[in-house]
Amino acid sequence: MEFKTDRPIYRQIIDYAFGCILGGGWTPGAKVPSVRELAVELAVNSHTILKAYDHLQDNGIIVPRRGMGFFLAEDARERVDVERRREFFDSELHEVFARMDMLGIGIDEIVEAYKTRH
């Protein structure tokens, strides 16, 4: 995996996990790679993977089973969708609005462009 410099690596690992979940590589109820396995696979420090897994666990996307590792929550896909939507509204949309202001683009123009695209 090639990491970008504009975003913390642990966040990029979270995005990687989201891709695995949405793409079906990690299935609900199944064991996900161990911290060590994913660290080797992605060639990063295991503490970075652990930070990403902490985030996934805090959001109920993965669940620990004592002595067995982490497993994907049954509703992980829905939880990923909720988190991605929250990120969109908290971060990406803010950037879009700032750019719209800078370019003098009104919301009516955006609505019209959206309608013609769909």
PDB file of C-alpha atoms in Angstrom:
ATOM      1  CA  MET A   1       0.000   0.000   0.000  1.00  0.00           C
ATOM      2  CA  GLU A   2       1.307   3.429  -0.898  1.00  0.00           C
ATOM      3  CA  PHE A   3       0.568   6.032   1.741  1.00  0.00           C
ATOM      4  CA  LYS A   4      -0.115   9.681   1.013  1.00  0.00           C
ATOM      5  CA  THR A   5       1.503  12.428   3.035  1.00  0.00           C
ATOM      6  CA  ASP A   6      -1.632  14.575   3.346  1.00  0.00           C
ATOM      7  CA  ARG A   7      -3.400  12.263   5.802  1.00  0.00           C
ATOM      8  CA  PRO A   8      -2.220  10.319   8.875  1.00  0.00           C
ATOM      9  CA  ILE A   9      -1.268   6.719   8.091  1.00  0.00           C
ATOM     10  CA  TYR A  10      -3.667   5.290  10.674  1.00  0.00           C
ATOM     11  CA  ARG A  11      -6.558   7.105   8.911  1.00  0.00           C
ATOM     12  CA  GLN A  12      -5.434   5.625   5.602  1.00  0.00           C
ATOM     13  CA  ILE A  13      -5.439   2.193   7.235  1.00  0.00           C
ATOM     14  CA  ILE A  14      -9.006   2.841   8.417  1.00  0.00           C
ATOM     15  CA  ASP A  15      -9.895   3.688   4.807  1.00  0.00           C
ATOM     16  CA  TYR A  16      -8.178   0.470   3.723  1.00  0.00           C
ATOM     17  CA  ALA A  17     -10.300  -1.480   6.222  1.00  0.00           C
ATOM     18  CA  PHE A  18     -13.423   0.284   4.943  1.00  0.00           C
ATOM     19  CA  GLY A  19     -12.491  -0.801   1.424  1.00  0.00           C
ATOM     20  CA  CYS A  20     -12.047  -4.396   2.601  1.00  0.00           C
ATOM     21  CA  ILE A  21     -15.448  -4.278   4.272  1.00  0.00           C
ATOM     22  CA  LEU A  22     -17.324  -2.627   1.422  1.00  0.00           C
ATOM     23  CA  GLY A  23     -15.540  -4.757  -1.177  1.00  0.00           C
ATOM     24  CA  GLY A  24     -16.398  -7.986   0.629  1.00  0.00           C
ATOM     25  CA  GLY A  25     -12.840  -8.957   1.537  1.00  0.00           C
ATOM     26  CA  TRP A  26     -13.756  -8.835   5.208  1.00  0.00           C
ATOM     27  CA  THR A  27     -17.109 -10.488   5.813  1.00  0.00           C
ATOM     28  CA  PRO A  28     -19.490  -9.921   8.744  1.00  0.00           C
ATOM     29  CA  GLY A  29     -18.750 -12.176  11.689  1.00  0.00           C
ATOM     30  CA  ALA A  30     -15.405 -13.330  10.261  1.00  0.00           C
ATOM     31  CA  LYS A  31     -12.011 -12.842  11.862  1.00  0.00           C
ATOM     32  CA  VAL A  32     -10.086  -9.864  10.517  1.00  0.00           C
ATOM     33  CA  PRO A  33      -6.296  -9.911  10.146  1.00  0.00           C
ATOM     34  CA  SER A  34      -4.407  -9.666  13.413  1.00  0.00           C
ATOM     35  CA  VAL A  35      -2.557  -6.468  14.209  1.00  0.00           C
ATOM     36  CA  ARG A  36       0.725  -8.194  13.425  1.00  0.00           C
ATOM     37  CA  GLU A  37      -0.551  -9.720  10.161  1.00  0.00           C
ATOM     38  CA  LEU A  38      -1.861  -6.409   8.866  1.00  0.00           C
ATOM     39  CA  ALA A  39       1.305  -4.592   9.962  1.00  0.00           C
ATOM     40  CA  VAL A  40       3.381  -7.020   7.901  1.00  0.00           C
ATOM     41  CA  GLU A  41       0.985  -6.891   4.944  1.00  0.00           C
ATOM     42  CA  LEU A  42       0.979  -3.078   4.848  1.00  0.00           C
ATOM     43  CA  ALA A  43       4.602  -2.680   5.994  1.00  0.00           C
ATOM     44  CA  VAL A  44       3.783  -0.351   8.888  1.00  0.00           C
ATOM     45  CA  ASN A  45       4.415  -0.306  12.609  1.00  0.00           C
ATOM     46  CA  SER A  46       2.015  -2.486  14.599  1.00  0.00           C
ATOM     47  CA  HIS A  47       1.215   0.503  16.862  1.00  0.00           C
ATOM     48  CA  THR A  48      -0.180   2.301  13.820  1.00  0.00           C
ATOM     49  CA  ILE A  49      -2.427  -0.676  13.028  1.00  0.00           C
ATOM     50  CA  LEU A  50      -3.492  -0.813  16.667  1.00  0.00           C
ATOM     51  CA  LYS A  51      -4.481   2.864  16.550  1.00  0.00           C
ATOM     52  CA  ALA A  52      -6.617   2.174  13.471  1.00  0.00           C
ATOM     53  CA  TYR A  53      -8.137  -0.913  15.103  1.00  0.00           C
ATOM     54  CA  ASP A  54      -8.903   1.120  18.239  1.00  0.00           C
ATOM     55  CA  HIS A  55     -10.886   3.515  16.065  1.00  0.00           C
ATOM     56  CA  LEU A  56     -12.710   0.654  14.337  1.00  0.00           C
ATOM     57  CA  GLN A  57     -13.469  -0.935  17.695  1.00  0.00           C
ATOM     58  CA  ASP A  58     -14.637   2.362  19.237  1.00  0.00           C
ATOM     59  CA  ASN A  59     -17.107   2.677  16.357  1.00  0.00           C
ATOM     60  CA  GLY A  60     -18.376  -0.896  16.698  1.00  0.00           C
ATOM     61  CA  ILE A  61     -17.019  -1.972  13.321  1.00  0.00           C
ATOM     62  CA  ILE A  62     -14.761  -4.664  14.742  1.00  0.00           C
ATOM     63  CA  VAL A  63     -15.224  -6.486  18.013  1.00  0.00           C
ATOM     64  CA  PRO A  64     -12.583  -8.238  20.096  1.00  0.00           C
ATOM     65  CA  ARG A  65     -12.967 -11.812  21.266  1.00  0.00           C
ATOM     66  CA  ARG A  66     -10.669 -12.591  24.132  1.00  0.00           C
ATOM     67  CA  GLY A  67      -7.827 -14.819  23.041  1.00  0.00           C
ATOM     68  CA  MET A  68      -9.147 -15.019  19.490  1.00  0.00           C
ATOM     69  CA  GLY A  69      -8.518 -11.584  17.968  1.00  0.00           C
ATOM     70  CA  PHE A  70     -10.827  -9.147  16.229  1.00  0.00           C
ATOM     71  CA  PHE A  71     -13.950 -10.013  14.275  1.00  0.00           C
ATOM     72  CA  LEU A  72     -16.015  -7.934  11.904  1.00  0.00           C
ATOM     73  CA  ALA A  73     -19.311  -6.813  13.409  1.00  0.00           C
ATOM     74  CA  GLU A  74     -22.439  -8.150  11.727  1.00  0.00           C
ATOM     75  CA  ASP A  75     -23.568  -4.595  10.958  1.00  0.00           C
ATOM     76  CA  ALA A  76     -20.102  -3.339   9.985  1.00  0.00           C
ATOM     77  CA  ARG A  77     -21.129  -2.277   6.483  1.00  0.00           C
ATOM     78  CA  GLU A  78     -23.915  -0.066   7.844  1.00  0.00           C
ATOM     79  CA  ARG A  79     -21.552   1.404  10.444  1.00  0.00           C
ATOM     80  CA  VAL A  80     -18.988   2.176   7.741  1.00  0.00           C
ATOM     81  CA  ASP A  81     -21.689   3.912   5.694  1.00  0.00           C
ATOM     82  CA  VAL A  82     -22.665   6.024   8.733  1.00  0.00           C
ATOM     83  CA  GLU A  83     -19.047   6.977   9.393  1.00  0.00           C
ATOM     84  CA  ARG A  84     -18.346   7.821   5.761  1.00  0.00           C
ATOM     85  CA  ARG A  85     -21.452  10.012   5.623  1.00  0.00           C
ATOM     86  CA  ARG A  86     -20.381  11.780   8.832  1.00  0.00           C
ATOM     87  CA  GLU A  87     -16.894  12.370   7.403  1.00  0.00           C
ATOM     88  CA  PHE A  88     -18.434  13.714   4.207  1.00  0.00           C
ATOM     89  CA  PHE A  89     -20.607  16.229   6.021  1.00  0.00           C
ATOM     90  CA  ASP A  90     -17.937  17.180   8.594  1.00  0.00           C
ATOM     91  CA  SER A  91     -14.964  17.482   6.288  1.00  0.00           C
ATOM     92  CA  GLU A  92     -15.442  17.085   2.564  1.00  0.00           C
ATOM     93  CA  LEU A  93     -18.607  19.146   2.223  1.00  0.00           C
ATOM     94  CA  HIS A  94     -17.004  21.968   4.200  1.00  0.00           C
ATOM     95  CA  GLU A  95     -14.157  22.011   1.656  1.00  0.00           C
ATOM     96  CA  VAL A  96     -16.635  21.989  -1.233  1.00  0.00           C
ATOM     97  CA  PHE A  97     -18.526  24.939   0.234  1.00  0.00           C
ATOM     98  CA  ALA A  98     -15.292  26.876   0.753  1.00  0.00           C
ATOM     99  CA  ARG A  99     -14.301  26.249  -2.846  1.00  0.00           C
ATOM    100  CA  MET A 100     -17.773  27.244  -4.055  1.00  0.00           C
ATOM    101  CA  ASP A 101     -17.451  30.528  -2.164  1.00  0.00           C
ATOM    102  CA  MET A 102     -14.008  31.131  -3.646  1.00  0.00           C
ATOM    103  CA  LEU A 103     -15.315  30.514  -7.179  1.00  0.00           C
ATOM    104  CA  GLY A 104     -18.602  32.348  -6.686  1.00  0.00           C
ATOM    105  CA  ILE A 105     -20.705  29.248  -7.328  1.00  0.00           C
ATOM    106  CA  GLY A 106     -24.197  29.297  -5.847  1.00  0.00           C
ATOM    107  CA  ILE A 107     -26.147  26.366  -4.490  1.00  0.00           C
ATOM    108  CA  ASP A 108     -28.653  26.673  -7.362  1.00  0.00           C
ATOM    109  CA  GLU A 109     -25.841  25.975  -9.844  1.00  0.00           C
ATOM    110  CA  ILE A 110     -24.819  22.894  -7.870  1.00  0.00           C
ATOM    111  CA  VAL A 111     -28.412  21.611  -7.728  1.00  0.00           C
ATOM    112  CA  GLU A 112     -28.789  22.096 -11.481  1.00  0.00           C
ATOM    113  CA  ALA A 113     -25.479  20.359 -12.192  1.00  0.00           C
ATOM    114  CA  TYR A 114     -26.559  17.485  -9.940  1.00  0.00           C
ATOM    115  CA  LYS A 115     -29.902  17.150 -11.713  1.00  0.00           C
ATOM    116  CA  THR A 116     -28.318  17.073 -15.175  1.00  0.00           C
ATOM    117  CA  ARG A 117     -25.811  14.453 -14.046  1.00  0.00           C
ATOM    118  CA  HIS A 118     -28.422  12.069 -12.626  1.00  0.00           C
TER     119      HIS A 118
END
